[in-house]
Short mmCIF file of C-alpha atoms in Angstrom, two decimals:
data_model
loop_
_atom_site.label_atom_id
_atom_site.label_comp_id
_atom_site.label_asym_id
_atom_site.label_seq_id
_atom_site.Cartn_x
_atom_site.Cartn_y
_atom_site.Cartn_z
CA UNK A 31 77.67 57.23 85.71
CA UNK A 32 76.38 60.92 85.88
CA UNK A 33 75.32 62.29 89.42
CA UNK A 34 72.12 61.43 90.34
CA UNK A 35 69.47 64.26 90.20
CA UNK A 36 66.75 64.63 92.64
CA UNK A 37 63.13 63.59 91.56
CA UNK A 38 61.71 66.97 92.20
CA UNK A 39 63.98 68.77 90.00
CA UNK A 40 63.93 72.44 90.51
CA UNK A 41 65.87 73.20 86.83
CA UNK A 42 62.65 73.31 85.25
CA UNK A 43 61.84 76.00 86.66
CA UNK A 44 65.42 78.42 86.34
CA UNK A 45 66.68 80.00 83.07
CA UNK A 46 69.90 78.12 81.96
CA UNK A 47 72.74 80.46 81.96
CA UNK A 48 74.93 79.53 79.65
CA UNK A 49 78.19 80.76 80.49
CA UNK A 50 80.82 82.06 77.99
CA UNK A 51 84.47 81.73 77.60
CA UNK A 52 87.09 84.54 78.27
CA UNK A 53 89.02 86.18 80.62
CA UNK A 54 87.49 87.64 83.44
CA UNK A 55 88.75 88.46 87.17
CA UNK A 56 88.14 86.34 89.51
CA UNK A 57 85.67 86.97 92.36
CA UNK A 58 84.95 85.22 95.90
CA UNK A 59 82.75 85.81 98.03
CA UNK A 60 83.17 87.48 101.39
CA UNK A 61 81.29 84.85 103.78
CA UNK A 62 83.27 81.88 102.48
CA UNK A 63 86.58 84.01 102.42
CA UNK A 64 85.67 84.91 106.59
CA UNK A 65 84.78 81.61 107.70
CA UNK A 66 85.76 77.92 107.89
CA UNK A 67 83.37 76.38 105.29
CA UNK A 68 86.19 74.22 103.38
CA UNK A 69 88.64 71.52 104.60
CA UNK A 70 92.63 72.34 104.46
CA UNK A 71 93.90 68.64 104.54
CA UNK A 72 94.44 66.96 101.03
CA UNK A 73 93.27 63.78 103.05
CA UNK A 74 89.29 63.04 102.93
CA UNK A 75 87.88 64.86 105.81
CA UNK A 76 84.86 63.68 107.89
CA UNK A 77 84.94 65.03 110.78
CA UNK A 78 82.28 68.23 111.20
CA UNK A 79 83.11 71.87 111.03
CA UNK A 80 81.94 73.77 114.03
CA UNK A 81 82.30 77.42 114.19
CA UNK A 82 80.79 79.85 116.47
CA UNK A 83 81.83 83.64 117.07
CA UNK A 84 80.26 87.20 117.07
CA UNK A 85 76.13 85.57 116.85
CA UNK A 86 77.39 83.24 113.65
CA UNK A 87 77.15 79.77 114.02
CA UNK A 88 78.26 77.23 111.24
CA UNK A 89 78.46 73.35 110.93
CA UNK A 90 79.63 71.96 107.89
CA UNK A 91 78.88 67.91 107.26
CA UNK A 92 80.52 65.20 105.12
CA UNK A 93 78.96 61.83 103.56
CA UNK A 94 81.12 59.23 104.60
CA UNK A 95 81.09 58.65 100.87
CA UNK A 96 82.47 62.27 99.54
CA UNK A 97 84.13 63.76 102.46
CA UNK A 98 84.15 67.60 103.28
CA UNK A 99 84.30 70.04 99.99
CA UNK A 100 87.86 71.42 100.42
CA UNK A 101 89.44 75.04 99.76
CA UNK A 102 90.39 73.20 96.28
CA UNK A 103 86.95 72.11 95.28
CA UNK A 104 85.66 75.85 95.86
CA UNK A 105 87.33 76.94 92.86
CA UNK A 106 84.41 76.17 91.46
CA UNK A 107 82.01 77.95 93.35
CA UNK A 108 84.93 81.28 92.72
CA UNK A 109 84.14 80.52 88.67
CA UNK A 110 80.82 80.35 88.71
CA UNK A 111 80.75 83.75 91.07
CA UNK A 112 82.70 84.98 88.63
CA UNK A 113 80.69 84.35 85.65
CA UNK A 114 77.57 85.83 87.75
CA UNK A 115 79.40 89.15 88.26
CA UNK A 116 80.69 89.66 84.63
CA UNK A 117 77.93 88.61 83.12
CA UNK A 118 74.81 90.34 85.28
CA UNK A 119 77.36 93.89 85.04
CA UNK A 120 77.08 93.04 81.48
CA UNK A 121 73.70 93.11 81.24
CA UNK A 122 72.98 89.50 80.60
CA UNK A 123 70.40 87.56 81.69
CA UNK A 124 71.49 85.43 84.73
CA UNK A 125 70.32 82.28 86.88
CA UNK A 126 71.84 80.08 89.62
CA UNK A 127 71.46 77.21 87.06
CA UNK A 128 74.64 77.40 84.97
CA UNK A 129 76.22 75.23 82.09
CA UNK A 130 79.68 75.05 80.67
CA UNK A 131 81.95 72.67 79.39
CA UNK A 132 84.46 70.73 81.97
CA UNK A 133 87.15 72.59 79.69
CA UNK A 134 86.74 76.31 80.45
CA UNK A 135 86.05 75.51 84.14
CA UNK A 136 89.29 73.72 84.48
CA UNK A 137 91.17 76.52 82.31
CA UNK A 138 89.37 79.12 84.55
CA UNK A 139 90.33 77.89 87.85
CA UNK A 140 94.07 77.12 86.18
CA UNK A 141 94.12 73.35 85.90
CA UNK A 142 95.23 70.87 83.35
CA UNK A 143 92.91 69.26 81.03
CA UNK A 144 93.39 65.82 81.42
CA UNK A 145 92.06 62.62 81.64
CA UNK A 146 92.35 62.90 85.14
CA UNK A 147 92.01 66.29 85.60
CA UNK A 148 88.16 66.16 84.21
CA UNK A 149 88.08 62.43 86.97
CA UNK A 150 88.88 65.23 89.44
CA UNK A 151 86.29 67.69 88.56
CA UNK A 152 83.80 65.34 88.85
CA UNK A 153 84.80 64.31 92.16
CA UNK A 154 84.72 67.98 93.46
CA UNK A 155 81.38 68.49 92.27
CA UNK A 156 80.27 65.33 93.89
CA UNK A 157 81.50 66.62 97.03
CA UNK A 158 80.28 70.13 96.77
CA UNK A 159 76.49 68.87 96.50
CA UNK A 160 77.50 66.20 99.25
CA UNK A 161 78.83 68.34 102.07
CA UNK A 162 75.81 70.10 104.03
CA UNK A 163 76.17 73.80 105.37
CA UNK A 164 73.79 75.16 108.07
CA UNK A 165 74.46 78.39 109.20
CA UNK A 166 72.97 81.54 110.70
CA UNK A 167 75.09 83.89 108.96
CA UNK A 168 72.85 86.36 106.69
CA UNK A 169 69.67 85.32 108.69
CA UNK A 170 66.80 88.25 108.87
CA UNK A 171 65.20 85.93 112.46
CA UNK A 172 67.82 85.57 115.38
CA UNK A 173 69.07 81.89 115.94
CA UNK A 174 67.95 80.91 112.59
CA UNK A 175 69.36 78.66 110.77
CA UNK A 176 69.65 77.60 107.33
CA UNK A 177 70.48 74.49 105.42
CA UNK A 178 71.84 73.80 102.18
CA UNK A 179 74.78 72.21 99.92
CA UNK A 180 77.43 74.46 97.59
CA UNK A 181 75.80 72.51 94.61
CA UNK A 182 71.50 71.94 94.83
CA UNK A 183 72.12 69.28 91.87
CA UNK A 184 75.08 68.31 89.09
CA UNK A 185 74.62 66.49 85.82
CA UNK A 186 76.87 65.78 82.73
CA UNK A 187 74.82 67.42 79.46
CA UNK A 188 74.45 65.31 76.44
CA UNK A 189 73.05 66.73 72.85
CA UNK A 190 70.29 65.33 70.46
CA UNK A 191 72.81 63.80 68.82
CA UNK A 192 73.91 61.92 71.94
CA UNK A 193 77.31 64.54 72.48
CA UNK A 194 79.11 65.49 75.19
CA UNK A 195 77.22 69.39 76.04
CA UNK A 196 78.98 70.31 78.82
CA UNK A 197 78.00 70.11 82.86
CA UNK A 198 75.06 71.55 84.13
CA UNK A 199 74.75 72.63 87.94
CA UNK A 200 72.24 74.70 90.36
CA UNK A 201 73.60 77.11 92.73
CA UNK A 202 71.50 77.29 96.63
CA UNK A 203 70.01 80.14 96.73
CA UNK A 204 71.56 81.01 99.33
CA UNK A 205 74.58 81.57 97.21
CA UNK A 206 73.24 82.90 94.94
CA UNK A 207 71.90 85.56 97.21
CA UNK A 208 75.37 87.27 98.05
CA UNK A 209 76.41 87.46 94.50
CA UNK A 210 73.90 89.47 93.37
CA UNK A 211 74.74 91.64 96.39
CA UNK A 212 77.81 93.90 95.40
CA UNK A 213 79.09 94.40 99.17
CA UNK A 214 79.14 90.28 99.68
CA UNK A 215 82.14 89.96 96.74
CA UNK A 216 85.44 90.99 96.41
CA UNK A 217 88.08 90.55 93.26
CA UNK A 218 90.99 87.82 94.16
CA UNK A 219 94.24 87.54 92.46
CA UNK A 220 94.48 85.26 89.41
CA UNK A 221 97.96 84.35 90.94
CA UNK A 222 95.65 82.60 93.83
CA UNK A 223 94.48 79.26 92.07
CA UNK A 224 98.47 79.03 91.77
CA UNK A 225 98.76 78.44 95.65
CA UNK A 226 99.17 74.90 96.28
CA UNK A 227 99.07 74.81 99.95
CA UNK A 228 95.42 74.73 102.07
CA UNK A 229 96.38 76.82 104.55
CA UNK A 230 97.89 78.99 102.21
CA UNK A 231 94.57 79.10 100.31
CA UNK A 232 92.72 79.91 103.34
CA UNK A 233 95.28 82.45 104.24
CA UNK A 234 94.87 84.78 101.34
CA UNK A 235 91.23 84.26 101.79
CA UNK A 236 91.40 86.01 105.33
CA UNK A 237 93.96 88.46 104.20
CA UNK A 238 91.97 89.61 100.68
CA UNK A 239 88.65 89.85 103.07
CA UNK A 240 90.47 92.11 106.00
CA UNK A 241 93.13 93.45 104.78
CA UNK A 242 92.29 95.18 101.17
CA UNK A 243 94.46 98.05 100.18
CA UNK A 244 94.91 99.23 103.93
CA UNK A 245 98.17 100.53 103.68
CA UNK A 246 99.13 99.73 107.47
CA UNK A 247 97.88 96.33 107.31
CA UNK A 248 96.17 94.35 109.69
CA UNK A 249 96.77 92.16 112.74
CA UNK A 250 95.74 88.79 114.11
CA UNK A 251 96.80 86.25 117.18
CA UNK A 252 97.89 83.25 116.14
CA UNK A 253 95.61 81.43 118.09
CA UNK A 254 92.63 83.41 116.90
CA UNK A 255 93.54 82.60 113.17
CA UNK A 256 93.82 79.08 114.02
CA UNK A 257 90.51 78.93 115.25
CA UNK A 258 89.27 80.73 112.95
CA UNK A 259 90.82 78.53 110.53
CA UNK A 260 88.46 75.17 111.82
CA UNK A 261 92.20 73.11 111.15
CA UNK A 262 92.24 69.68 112.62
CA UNK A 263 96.31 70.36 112.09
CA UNK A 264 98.19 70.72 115.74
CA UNK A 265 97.96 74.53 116.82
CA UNK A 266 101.91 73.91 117.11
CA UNK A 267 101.94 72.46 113.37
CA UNK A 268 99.22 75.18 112.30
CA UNK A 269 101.84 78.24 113.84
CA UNK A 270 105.00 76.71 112.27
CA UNK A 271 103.34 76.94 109.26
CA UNK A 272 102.72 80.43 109.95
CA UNK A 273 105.99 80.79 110.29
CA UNK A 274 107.19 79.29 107.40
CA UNK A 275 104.42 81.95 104.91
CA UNK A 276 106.30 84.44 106.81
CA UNK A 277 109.40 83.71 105.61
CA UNK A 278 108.68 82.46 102.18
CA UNK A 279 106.14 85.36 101.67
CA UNK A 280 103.28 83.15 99.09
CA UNK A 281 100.56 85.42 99.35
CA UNK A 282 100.25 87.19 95.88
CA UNK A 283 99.93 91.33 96.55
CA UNK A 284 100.45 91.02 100.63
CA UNK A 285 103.32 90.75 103.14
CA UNK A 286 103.42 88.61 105.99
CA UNK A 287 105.43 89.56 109.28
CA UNK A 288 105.40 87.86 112.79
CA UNK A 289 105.58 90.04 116.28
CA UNK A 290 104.79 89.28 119.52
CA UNK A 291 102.99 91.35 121.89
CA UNK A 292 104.07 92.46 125.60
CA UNK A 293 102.45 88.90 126.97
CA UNK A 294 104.71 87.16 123.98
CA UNK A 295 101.76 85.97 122.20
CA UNK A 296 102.42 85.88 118.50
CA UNK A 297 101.14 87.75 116.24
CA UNK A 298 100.64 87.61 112.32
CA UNK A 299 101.04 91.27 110.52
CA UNK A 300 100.36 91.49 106.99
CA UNK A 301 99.95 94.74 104.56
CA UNK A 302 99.97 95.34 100.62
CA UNK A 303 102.89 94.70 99.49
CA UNK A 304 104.07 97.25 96.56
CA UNK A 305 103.53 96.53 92.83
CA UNK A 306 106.66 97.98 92.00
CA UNK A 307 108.68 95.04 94.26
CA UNK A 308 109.16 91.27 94.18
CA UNK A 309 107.95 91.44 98.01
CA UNK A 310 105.95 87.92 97.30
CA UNK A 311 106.48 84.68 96.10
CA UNK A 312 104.50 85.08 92.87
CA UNK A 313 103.27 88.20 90.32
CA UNK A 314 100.63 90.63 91.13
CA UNK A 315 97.84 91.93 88.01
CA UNK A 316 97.90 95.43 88.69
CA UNK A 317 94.80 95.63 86.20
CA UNK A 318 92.28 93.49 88.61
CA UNK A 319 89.75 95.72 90.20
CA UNK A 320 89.67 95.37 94.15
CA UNK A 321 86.65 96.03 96.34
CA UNK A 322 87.57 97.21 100.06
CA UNK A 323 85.18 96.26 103.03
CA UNK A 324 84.64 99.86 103.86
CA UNK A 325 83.48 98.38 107.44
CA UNK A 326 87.38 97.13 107.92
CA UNK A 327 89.44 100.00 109.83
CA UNK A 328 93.20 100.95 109.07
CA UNK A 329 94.86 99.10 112.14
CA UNK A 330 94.63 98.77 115.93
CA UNK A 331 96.72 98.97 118.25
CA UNK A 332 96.12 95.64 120.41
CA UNK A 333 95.32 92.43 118.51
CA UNK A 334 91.54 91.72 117.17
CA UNK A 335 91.16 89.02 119.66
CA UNK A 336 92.21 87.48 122.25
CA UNK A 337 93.04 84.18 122.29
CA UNK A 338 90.97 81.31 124.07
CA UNK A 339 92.55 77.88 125.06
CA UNK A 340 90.44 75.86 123.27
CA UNK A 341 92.37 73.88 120.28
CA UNK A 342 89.84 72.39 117.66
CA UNK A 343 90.59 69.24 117.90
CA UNK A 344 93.10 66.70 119.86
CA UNK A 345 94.12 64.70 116.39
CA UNK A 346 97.13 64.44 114.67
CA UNK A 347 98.01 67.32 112.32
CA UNK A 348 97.19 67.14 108.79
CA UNK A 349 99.54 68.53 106.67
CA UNK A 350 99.57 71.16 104.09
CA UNK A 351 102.29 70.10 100.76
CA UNK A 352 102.00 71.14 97.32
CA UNK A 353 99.83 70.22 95.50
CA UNK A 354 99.88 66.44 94.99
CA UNK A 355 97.66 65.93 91.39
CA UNK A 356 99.40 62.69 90.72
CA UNK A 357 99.68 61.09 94.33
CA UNK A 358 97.37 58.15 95.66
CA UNK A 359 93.70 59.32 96.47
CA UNK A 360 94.57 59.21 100.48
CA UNK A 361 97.36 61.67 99.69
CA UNK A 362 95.95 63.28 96.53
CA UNK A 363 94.16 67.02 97.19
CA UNK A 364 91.83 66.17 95.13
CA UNK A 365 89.86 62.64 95.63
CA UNK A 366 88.08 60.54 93.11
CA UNK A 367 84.40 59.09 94.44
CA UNK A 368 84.42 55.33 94.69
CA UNK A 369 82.69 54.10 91.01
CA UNK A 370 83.52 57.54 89.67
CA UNK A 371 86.59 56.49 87.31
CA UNK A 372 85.03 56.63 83.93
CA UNK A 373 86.20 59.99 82.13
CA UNK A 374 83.53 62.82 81.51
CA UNK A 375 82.05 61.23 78.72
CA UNK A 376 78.94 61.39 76.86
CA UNK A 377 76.93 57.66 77.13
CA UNK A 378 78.72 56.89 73.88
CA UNK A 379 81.93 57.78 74.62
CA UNK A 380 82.40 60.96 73.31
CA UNK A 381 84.81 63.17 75.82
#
């Protein structure tokens, strides 16, 4: 059964950008790289997101049904921002209202193509249109908000002749907004969609934003980066994991150190690491472009915040393994929707 579609479509009234295959760097954008919008936890998350800091305030909703959109299920926003990019610098005609087949989104974002691998897909895109963002950040009026879902509307294509042609989905505008703005989007490693841990995920997110090419690195509090972080994990869970990147050093084109300052608050460091060294756990492209927040400064000398005593929530930690593709769907990081276990499949059958 294909995703319902609202009755007041708005595709009707977008250009359909067909997207085409190829290599192309990957791009994020900055906003959902700075702040909590995804879940960690490979579990189904219902519990809100509630961020507030610097005049931004964001709250992030699940359907009881779906769950939050996790850092896993943005892949797919990171393709289609990709796509965007390459093809609007090519000179292309572009639209938030995109289609592709299942096959060159999973290749993109480096997963299998499987059976269950397309069962997964669907699954993320069902919870990217089901999890609600409202948010002040890029808001013209003080204390206004807006409202929206990753994904406006989802449906699987079918052809005259009753074929499978690919999956059609609307960006918000919202979205759509910061990729047409240069500033708003930076180039990620390739060796990212590799990462198999959440916080690891979110990590290099944070990192890539802040940190760029600044050759002294930057700095952050443990405590801040947990908040920042919206975690339902333990803060003593969330800085043993810390702990633990340190050591095994995951983050492709960065290196991760620990201090502590004169109060013994720890501290996470973490600079470029050099092409010409096996500083990190996995390879570096030397050929992607990056984009540097000009805005970001080489390094201070005291931490960029100090820590509060608020946790984010008194719960049991969550947990942040490998990625689990073949696990049971309360363990899996990626969860199928209940009814959703047909393959991605034309009405006749067709993959």
């Amino acid at each position: 059964m294909d995703a319902p579609l609202p009755l007041r479509s708005e595709r009707a009234s977008l250009h359909l950008f067909r997207t085409l295959p190829g290599d192309m760097a990957p791009r994020d954008m900055q906003d959902l790289m700075a702040f909590p919008f995804f879940s960690l936890a490979k579990s189904p998350r219902i519990v809100p997101i509630d961020f507030a800091a610097g005049g931004v305030t964001i709250r992030v909703e699940a359907s009881a049904e779906h769950g939050l959109a996790t850092i896993w299920d943005a892949d797919i926003l990171i393709w289609a921002a990709s796509h965007i990019v390459e093809a609007r610098d090519a000179g292309r005609r572009i639209s938030r209202r995109m289609v592709a087949s299942p096959h060159e989104i999973l290749r993109f974002i480096g997963r299998g193509t499987s059976i269950r691998d397309y069962n997964r897909l669907r699954a993320a895109l069902n919870r990217l249109q089901a999890t609600s963002i409202m948010t002040s950040l890029r808001q013209s009026a003080e204390k206004r908000l807006h409202r929206f879902s990753w994904i406006n509307e989802w449906a699987a294509r079918t052809d005259s002749g009753g074929q499978s042609d690919g999956v059609e989905l609307v960006l918000p505008d919202w979205l759509y907004a910061a990729l047409l703005d240069d500033a708003l989007v930076l180039t990620i490693d390739r060796a990212y969609f590799s990462l198999t841990g959440g916080l690891e995920r979110w990590l290099y997110r944070v990192v890539r934003k802040h940190g760029g090419h600044q050759r002294r690195g930057w700095r952050f509090e443990f405590r801040h980066l947990y908040e920042k972080s919206a975690s339902l994990s333990s803060f003593t869970r969330f800085s043993l994991e810390l702990r633990q990147m340190a050591r095994r050093q995951p983050l492709p084109g960065y290196r991760l150190s620990v201090e502590r300052n004169r109060d013994r608050v720890e501290i996470l460091v973490f600079a470029r690491a050099r092409l010409s060294t096996a500083s990190c756990g996995l390879p570096v492209n030397p050929l992607v472009p990056s984009c540097v927040d000009k805005h970001v400064p080489s390094r201070h000398r005291d931490t960029c915040y100090h820590a509060s005593k608020t946790p984010n929530q008194n719960v049991k930690t969550d947990g942040y393994g490998a990625l689990n593709l073949d696990s049971n769907l309360k363990e899996s990081n990626f969860v199928d929707v209940a009814g959703a276990s047909g393959l991605w499949i034309s009405r006749e059958g067709t993959p």
